[in-house]
PDB file of C-alpha atoms and ligand atoms in Angstrom:
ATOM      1  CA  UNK A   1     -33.911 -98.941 -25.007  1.00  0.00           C
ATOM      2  CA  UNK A   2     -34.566 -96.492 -28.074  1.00  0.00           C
ATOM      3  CA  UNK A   3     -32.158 -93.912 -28.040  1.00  0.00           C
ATOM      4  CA  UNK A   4     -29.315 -95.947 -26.435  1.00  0.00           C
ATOM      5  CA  UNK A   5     -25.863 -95.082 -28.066  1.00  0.00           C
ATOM      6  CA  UNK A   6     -23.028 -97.280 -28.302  1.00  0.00           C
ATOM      7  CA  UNK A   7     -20.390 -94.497 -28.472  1.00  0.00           C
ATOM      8  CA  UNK A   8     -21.877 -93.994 -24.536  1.00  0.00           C
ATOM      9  CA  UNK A   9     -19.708 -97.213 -23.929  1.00  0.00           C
ATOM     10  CA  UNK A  10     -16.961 -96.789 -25.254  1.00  0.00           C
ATOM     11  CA  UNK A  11     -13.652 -96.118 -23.706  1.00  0.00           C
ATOM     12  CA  UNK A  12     -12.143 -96.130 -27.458  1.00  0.00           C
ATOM     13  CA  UNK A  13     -10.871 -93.068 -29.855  1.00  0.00           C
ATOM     14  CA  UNK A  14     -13.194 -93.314 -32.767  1.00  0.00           C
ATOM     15  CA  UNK A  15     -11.755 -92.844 -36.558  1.00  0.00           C
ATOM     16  CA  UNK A  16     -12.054 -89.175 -37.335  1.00  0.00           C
ATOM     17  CA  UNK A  17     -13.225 -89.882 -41.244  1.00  0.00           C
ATOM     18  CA  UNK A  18     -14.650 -93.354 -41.228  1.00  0.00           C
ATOM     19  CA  UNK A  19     -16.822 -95.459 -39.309  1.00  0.00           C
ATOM     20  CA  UNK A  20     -15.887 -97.559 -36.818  1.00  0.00           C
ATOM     21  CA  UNK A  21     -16.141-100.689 -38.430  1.00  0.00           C
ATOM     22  CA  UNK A  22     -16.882-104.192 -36.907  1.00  0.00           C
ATOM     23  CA  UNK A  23     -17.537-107.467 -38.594  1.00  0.00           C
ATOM     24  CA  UNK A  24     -19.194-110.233 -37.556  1.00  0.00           C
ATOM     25  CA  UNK A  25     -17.530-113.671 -38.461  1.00  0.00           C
ATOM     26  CA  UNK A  26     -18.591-117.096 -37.848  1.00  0.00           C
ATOM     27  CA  UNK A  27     -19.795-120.402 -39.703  1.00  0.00           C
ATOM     28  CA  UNK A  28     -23.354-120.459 -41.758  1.00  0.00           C
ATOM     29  CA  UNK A  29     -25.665-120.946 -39.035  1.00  0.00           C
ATOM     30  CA  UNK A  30     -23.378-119.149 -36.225  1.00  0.00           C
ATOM     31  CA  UNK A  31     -26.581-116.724 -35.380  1.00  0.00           C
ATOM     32  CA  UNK A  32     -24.600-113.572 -37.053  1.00  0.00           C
ATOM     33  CA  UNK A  33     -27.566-112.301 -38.081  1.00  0.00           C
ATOM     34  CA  UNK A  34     -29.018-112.421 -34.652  1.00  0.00           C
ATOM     35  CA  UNK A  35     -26.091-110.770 -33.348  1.00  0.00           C
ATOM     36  CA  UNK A  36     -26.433-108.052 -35.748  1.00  0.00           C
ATOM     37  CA  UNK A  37     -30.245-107.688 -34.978  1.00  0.00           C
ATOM     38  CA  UNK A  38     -29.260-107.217 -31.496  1.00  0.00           C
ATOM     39  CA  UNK A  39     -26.963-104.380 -32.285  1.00  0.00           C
ATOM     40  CA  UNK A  40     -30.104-102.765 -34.488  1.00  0.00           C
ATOM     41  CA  UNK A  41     -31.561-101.135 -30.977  1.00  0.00           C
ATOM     42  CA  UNK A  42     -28.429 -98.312 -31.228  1.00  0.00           C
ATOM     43  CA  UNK A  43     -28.958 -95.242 -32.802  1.00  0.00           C
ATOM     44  CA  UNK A  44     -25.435 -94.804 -33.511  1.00  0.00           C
ATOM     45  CA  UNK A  45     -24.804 -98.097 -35.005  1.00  0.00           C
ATOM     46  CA  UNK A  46     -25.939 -99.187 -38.809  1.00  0.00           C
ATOM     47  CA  UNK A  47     -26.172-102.606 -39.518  1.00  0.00           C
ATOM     48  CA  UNK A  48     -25.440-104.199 -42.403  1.00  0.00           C
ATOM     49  CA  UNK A  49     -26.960-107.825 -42.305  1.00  0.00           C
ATOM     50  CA  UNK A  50     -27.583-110.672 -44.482  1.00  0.00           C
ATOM     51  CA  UNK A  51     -26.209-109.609 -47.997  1.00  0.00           C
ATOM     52  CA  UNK A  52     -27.198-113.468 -48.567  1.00  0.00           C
ATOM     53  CA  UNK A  53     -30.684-112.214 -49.462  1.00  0.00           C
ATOM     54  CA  UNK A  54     -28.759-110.654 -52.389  1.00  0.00           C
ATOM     55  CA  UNK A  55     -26.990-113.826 -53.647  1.00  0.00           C
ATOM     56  CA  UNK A  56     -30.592-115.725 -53.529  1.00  0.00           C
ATOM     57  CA  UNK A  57     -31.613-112.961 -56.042  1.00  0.00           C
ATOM     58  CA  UNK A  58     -29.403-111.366 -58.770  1.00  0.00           C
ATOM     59  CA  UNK A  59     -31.768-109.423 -61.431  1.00  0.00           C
ATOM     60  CA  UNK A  60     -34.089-113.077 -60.322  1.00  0.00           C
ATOM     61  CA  UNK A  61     -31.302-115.861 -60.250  1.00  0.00           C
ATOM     62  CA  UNK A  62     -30.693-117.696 -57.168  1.00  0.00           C
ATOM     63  CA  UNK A  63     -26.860-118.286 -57.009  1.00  0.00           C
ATOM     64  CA  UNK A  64     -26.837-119.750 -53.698  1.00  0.00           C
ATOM     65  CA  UNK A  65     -29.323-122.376 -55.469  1.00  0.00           C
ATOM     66  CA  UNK A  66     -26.896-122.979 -58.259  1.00  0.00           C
ATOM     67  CA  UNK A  67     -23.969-123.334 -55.907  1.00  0.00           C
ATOM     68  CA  UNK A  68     -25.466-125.857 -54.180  1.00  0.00           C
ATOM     69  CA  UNK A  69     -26.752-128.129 -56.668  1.00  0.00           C
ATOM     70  CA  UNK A  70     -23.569-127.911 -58.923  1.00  0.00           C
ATOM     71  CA  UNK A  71     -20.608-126.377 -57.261  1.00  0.00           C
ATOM     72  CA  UNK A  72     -18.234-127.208 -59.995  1.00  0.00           C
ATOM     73  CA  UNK A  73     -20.381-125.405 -62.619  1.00  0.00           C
ATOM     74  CA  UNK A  74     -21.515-122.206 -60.170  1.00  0.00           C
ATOM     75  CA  UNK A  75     -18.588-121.264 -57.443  1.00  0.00           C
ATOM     76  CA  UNK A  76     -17.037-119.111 -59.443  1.00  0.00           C
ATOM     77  CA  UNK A  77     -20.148-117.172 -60.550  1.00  0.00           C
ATOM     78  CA  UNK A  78     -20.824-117.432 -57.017  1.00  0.00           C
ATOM     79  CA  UNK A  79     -18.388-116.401 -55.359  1.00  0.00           C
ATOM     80  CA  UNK A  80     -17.507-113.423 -57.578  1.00  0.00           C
ATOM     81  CA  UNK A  81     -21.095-112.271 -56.826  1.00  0.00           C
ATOM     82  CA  UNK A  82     -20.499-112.516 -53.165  1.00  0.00           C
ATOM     83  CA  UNK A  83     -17.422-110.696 -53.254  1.00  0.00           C
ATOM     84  CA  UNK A  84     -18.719-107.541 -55.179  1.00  0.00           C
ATOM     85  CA  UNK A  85     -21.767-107.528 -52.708  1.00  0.00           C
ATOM     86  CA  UNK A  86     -19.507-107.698 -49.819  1.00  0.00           C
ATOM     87  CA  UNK A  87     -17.304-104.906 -50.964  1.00  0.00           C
ATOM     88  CA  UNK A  88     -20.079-102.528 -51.758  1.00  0.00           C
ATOM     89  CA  UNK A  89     -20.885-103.240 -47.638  1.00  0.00           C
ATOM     90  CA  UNK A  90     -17.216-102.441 -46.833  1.00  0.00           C
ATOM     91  CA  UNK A  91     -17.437 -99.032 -48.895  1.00  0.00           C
ATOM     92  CA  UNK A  92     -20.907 -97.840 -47.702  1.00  0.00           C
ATOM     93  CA  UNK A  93     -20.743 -94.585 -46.995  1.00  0.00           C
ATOM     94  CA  UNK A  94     -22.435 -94.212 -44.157  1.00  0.00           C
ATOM     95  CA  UNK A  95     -23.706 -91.321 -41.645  1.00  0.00           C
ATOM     96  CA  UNK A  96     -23.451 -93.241 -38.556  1.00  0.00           C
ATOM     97  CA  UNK A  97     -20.027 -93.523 -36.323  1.00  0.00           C
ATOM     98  CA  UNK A  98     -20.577 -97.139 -36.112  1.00  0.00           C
ATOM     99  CA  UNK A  99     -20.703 -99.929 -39.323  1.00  0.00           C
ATOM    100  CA  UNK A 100     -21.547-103.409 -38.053  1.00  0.00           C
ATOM    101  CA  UNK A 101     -21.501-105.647 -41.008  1.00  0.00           C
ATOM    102  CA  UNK A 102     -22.597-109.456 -41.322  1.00  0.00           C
ATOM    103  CA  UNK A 103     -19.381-111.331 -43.011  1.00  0.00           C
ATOM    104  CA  UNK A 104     -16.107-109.659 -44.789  1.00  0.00           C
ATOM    105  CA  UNK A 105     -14.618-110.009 -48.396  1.00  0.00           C
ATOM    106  CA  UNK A 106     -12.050-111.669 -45.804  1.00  0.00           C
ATOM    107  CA  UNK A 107     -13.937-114.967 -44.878  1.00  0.00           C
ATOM    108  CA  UNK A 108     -15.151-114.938 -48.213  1.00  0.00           C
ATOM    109  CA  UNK A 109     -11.627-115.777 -49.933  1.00  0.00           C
ATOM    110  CA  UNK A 110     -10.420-117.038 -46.597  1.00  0.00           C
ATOM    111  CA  UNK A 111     -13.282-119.815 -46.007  1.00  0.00           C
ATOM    112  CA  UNK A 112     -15.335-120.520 -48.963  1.00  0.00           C
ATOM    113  CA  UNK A 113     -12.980-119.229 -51.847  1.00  0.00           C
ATOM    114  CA  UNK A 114     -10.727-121.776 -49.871  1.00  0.00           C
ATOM    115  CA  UNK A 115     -12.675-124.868 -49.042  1.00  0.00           C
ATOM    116  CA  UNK A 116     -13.880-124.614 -52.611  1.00  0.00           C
ATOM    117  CA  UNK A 117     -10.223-124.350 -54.303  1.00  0.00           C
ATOM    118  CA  UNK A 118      -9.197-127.350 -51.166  1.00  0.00           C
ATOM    119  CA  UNK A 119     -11.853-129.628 -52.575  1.00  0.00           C
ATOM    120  CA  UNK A 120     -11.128-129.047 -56.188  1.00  0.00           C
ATOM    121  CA  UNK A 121     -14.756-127.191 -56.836  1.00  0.00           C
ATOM    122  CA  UNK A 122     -12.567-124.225 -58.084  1.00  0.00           C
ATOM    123  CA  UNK A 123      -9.718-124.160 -60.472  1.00  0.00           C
ATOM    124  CA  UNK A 124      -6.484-122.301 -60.048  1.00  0.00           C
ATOM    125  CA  UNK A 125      -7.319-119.823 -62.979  1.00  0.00           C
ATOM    126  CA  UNK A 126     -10.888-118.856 -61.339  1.00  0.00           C
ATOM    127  CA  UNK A 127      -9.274-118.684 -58.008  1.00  0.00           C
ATOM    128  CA  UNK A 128      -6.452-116.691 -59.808  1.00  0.00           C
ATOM    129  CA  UNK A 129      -8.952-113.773 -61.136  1.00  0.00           C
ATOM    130  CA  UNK A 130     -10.934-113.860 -57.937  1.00  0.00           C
ATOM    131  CA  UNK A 131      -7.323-112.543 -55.969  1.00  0.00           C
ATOM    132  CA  UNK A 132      -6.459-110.328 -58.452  1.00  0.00           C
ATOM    133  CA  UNK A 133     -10.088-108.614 -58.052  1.00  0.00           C
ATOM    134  CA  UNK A 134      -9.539-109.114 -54.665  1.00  0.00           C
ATOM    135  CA  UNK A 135      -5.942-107.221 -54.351  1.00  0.00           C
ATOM    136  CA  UNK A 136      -7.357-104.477 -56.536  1.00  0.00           C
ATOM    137  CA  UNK A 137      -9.856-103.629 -54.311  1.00  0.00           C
ATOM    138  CA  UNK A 138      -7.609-104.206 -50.853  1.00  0.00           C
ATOM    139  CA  UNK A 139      -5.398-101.520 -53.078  1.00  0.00           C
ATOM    140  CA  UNK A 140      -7.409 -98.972 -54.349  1.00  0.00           C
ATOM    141  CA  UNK A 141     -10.882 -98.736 -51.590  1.00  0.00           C
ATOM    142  CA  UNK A 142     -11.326 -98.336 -48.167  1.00  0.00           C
ATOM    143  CA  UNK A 143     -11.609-101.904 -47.130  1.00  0.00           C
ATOM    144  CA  UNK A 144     -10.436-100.801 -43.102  1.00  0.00           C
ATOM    145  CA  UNK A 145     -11.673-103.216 -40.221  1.00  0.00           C
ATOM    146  CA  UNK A 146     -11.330-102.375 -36.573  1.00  0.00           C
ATOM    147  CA  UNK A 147     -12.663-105.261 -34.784  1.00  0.00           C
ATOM    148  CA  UNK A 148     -13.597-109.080 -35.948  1.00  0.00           C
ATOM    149  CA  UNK A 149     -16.664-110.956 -33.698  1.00  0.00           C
ATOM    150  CA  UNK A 150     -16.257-114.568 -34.237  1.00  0.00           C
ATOM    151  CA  UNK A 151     -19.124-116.385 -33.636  1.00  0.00           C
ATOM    152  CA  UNK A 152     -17.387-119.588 -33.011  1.00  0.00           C
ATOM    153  CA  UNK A 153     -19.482-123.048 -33.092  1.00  0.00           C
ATOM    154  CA  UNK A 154     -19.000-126.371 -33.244  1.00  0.00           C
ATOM    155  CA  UNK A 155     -19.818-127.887 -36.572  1.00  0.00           C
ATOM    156  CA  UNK A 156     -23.021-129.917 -35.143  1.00  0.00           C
ATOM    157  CA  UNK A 157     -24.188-126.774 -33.560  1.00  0.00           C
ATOM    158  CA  UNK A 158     -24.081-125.043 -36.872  1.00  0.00           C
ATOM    159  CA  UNK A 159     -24.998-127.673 -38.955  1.00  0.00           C
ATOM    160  CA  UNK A 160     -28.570-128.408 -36.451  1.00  0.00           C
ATOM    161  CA  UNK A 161     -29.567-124.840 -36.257  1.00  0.00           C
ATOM    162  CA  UNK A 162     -29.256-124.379 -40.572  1.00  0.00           C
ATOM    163  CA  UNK A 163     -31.298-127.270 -40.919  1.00  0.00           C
ATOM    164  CA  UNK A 164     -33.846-125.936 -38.095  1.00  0.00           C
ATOM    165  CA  UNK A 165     -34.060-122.705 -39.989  1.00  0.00           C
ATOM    166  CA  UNK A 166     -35.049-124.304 -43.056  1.00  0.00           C
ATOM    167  CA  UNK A 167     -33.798-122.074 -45.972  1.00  0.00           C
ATOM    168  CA  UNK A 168     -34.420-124.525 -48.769  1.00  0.00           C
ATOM    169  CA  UNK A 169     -31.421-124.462 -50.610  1.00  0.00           C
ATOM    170  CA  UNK A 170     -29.055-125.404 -47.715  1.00  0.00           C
ATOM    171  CA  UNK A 171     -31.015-128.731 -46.695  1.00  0.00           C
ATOM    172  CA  UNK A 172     -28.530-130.715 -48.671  1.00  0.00           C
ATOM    173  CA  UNK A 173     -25.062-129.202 -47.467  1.00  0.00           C
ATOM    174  CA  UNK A 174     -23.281-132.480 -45.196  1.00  0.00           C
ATOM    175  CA  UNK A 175     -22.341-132.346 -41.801  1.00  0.00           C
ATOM    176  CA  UNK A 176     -18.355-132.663 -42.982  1.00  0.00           C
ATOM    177  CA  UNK A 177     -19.062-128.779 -45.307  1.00  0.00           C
ATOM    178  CA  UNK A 178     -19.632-127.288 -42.286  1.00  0.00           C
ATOM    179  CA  UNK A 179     -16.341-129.389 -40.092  1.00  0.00           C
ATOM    180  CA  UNK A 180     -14.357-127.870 -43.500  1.00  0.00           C
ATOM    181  CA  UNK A 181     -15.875-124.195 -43.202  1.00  0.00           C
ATOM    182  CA  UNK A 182     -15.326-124.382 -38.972  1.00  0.00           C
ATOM    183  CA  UNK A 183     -11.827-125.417 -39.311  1.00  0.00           C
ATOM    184  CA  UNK A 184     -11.072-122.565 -41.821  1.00  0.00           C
ATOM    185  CA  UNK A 185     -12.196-119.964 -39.823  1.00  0.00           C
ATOM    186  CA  UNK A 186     -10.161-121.577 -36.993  1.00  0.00           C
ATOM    187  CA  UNK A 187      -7.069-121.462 -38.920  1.00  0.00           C
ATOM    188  CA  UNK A 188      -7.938-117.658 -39.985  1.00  0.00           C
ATOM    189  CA  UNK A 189      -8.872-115.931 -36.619  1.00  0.00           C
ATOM    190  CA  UNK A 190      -7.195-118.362 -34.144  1.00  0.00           C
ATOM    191  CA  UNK A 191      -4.018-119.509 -35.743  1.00  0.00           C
ATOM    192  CA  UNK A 192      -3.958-116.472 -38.102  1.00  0.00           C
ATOM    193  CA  UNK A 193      -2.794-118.609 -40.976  1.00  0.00           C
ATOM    194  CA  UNK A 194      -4.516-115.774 -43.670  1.00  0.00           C
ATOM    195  CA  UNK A 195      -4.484-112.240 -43.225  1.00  0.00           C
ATOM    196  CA  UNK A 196      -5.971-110.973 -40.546  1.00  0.00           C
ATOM    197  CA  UNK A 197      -7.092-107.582 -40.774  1.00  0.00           C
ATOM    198  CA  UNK A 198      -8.173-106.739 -36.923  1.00  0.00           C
ATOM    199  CA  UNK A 199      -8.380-107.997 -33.822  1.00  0.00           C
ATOM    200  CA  UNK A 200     -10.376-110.762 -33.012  1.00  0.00           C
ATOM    201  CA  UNK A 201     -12.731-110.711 -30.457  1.00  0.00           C
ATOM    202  CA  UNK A 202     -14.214-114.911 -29.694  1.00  0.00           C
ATOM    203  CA  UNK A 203     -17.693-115.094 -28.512  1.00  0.00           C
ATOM    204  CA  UNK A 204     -19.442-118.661 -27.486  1.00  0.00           C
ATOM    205  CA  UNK A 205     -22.159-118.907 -29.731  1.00  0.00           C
ATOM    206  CA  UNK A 206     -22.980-122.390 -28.899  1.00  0.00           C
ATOM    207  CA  UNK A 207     -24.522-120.806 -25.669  1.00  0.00           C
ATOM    208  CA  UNK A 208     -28.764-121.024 -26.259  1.00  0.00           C
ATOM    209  CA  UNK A 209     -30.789-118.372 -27.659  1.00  0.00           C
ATOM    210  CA  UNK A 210     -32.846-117.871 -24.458  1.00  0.00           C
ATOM    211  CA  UNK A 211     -29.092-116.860 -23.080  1.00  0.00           C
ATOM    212  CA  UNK A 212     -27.401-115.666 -26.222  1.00  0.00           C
ATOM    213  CA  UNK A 213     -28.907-111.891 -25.485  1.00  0.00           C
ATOM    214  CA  UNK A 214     -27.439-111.887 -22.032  1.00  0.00           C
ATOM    215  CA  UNK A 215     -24.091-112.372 -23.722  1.00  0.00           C
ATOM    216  CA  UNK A 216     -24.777-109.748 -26.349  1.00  0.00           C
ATOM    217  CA  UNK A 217     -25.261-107.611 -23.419  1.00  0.00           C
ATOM    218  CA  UNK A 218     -22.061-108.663 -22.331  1.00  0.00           C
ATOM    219  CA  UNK A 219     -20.275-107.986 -25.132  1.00  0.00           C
ATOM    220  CA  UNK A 220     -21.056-104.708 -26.269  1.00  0.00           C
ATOM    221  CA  UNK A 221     -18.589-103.328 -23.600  1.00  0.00           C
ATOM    222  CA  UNK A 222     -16.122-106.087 -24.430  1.00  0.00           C
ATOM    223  CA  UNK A 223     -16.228-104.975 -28.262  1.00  0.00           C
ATOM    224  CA  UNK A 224     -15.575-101.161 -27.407  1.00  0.00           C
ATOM    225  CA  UNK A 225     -12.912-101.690 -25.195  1.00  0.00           C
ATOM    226  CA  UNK A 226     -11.109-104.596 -26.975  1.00  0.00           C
ATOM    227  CA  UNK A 227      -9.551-101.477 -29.482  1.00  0.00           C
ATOM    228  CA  UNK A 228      -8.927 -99.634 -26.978  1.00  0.00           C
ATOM    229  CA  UNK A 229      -6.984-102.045 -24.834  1.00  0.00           C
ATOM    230  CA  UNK A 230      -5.043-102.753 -28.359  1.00  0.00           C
ATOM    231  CA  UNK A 231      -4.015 -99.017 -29.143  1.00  0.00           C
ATOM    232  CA  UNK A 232      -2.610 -98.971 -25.473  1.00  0.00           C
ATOM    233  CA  UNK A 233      -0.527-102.398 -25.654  1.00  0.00           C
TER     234      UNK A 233
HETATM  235  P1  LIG B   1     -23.360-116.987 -44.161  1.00  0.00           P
HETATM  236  O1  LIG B   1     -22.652-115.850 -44.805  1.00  0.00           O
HETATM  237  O2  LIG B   1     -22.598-117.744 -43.145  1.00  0.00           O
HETATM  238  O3  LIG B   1     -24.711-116.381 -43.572  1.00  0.00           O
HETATM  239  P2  LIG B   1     -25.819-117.037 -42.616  1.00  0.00           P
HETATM  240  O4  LIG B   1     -27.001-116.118 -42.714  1.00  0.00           O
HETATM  241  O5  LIG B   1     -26.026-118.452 -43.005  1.00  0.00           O
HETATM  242  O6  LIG B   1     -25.163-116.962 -41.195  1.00  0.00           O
HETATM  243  P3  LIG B   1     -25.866-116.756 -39.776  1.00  0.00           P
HETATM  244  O7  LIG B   1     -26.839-117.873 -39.599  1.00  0.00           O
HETATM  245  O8  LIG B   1     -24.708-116.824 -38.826  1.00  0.00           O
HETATM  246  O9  LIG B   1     -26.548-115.418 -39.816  1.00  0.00           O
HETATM  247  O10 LIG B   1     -23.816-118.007 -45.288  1.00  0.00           O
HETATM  248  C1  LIG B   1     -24.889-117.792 -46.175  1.00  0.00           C
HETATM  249  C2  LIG B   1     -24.833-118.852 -47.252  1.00  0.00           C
HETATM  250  O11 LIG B   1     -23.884-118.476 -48.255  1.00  0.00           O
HETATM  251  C3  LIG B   1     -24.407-120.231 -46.775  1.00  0.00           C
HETATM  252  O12 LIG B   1     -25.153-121.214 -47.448  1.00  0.00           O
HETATM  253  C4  LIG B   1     -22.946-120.320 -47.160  1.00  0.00           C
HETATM  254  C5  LIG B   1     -22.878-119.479 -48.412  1.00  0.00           C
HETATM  255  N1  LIG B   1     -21.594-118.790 -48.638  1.00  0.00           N
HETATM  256  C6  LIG B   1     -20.756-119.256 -49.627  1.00  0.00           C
HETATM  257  O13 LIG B   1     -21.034-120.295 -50.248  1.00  0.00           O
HETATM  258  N2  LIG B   1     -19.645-118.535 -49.932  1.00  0.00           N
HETATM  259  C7  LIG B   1     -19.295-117.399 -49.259  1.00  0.00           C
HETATM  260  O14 LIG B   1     -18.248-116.787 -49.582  1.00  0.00           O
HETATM  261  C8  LIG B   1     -20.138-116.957 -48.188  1.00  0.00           C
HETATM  262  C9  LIG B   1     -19.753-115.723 -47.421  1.00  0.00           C
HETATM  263  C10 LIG B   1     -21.270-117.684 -47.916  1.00  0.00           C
HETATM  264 MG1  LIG B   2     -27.323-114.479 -41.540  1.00  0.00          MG
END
């Protein structure tokens, strides 16, 4: 498989000065890391995966840690964190004619910055400066999406493969976090409630992993056409 190109699939124009840029939604636990592993086999295609490593490690902090075990005192600290690691994935300049990235500074403000601000674990202010960061940098970088994968779940499905996985400092996140998170990515890519800044393609990732590669497969035509079949509408 070494060698295999992407771009050999595609029926789509690629972006002259850009990558073609795809990002890969879902909730925690969706297997979007998986899905971007998959993708790692193209030469053409540079994958940007699990900037969560980054969050469990700023200069030797573990925010993820702090959010967890007091989400009052740590979302915003949190969540700023995530969205300045997320943008530096969305400007990556890159050689490649194909950016795959693992989550957006859309599901970000969309999902968490949400749930959090929903459930009263954010204030207005905080929520406030977050947006204005947030419109600054829809305003003055090259934040361009072509395609959304969402990964879409059920809750349980979610919730039972994060606790299989083990990372410590999720163990204690309920059932109901994960209905909250589900729901808001429902109302963002399904009933397009927030912006929505591509198409969306939907993938069944309840399906199991001895069968989820088979539907990777699948999809790698689906996700270079789906533009394609847009442009021409
Ligand atoms: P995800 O970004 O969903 O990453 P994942 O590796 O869990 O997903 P997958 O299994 O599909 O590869 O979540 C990582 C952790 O960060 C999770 O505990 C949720 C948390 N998180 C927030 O609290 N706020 C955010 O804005 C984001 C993006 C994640
Ligand atoms: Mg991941």
């Amino acid at each position: 498989m070494a060698n295999e190109r992407l771009t050999n699939f595609s029926v789509t124009e690629f972006p002259k000065n850009r990558p073609y840029t795809v990002v890969v939604e879902g909730n925690i636990g969706s297997g979007k890391t998986t899905f971007l592993n998959y993708f790692q086999q193209f030469d053409d295609v540079n994958v940007l995966a699990e900037p969560v490593n980054k969050w469990r490690d700023c200069n030797g902090f573990n925010l993820l840690e702090k959010l967890y075990s007091d989400p009052k005192k740590w979302s915003f600290t949190f969540q700023s964190y995530v969205q300045l690691t997320i943008l530096q994935h969305h400007t990556l300049k890159i050689k490649r004619s194909i950016k795959l990235m693992e989550r957006s500074i859309y599901s970000a403000r969309n999902c968490f910055v949400e749930q959090l601000a929903r459930t009263g674990c954010i204030d207005d202010c905080s929520v406030s400066v977050m947006d204005q960061w947030f419109n600054w940098a829809k305003e003055n970088c090259d934040l361009c999406v072509d395609l959304i994968v969402y990964l879409r779940t059920t809750p349980e499905v979610a919730y039972e493969r994060t606790l299989k996985r083990n990372r410590p400092e999720e163990q204690c996140i309920p059932l109901d976090y994960f209905k909250d998170i589900h729901n808001l990515h429902e109302e963002w890519l399904c009933h397009k409630k927030f912006n929505c800044p591509a198409p969306v393609l939907i993938i069944d990732a309840d399906l199991d992993q001895s069968v989820i590669h088979e539907e990777y497969s699948k999809c790698k035509m689906q996700i270079f056409t789906k533009q394609s079949e847009k442009v021409t509408a």
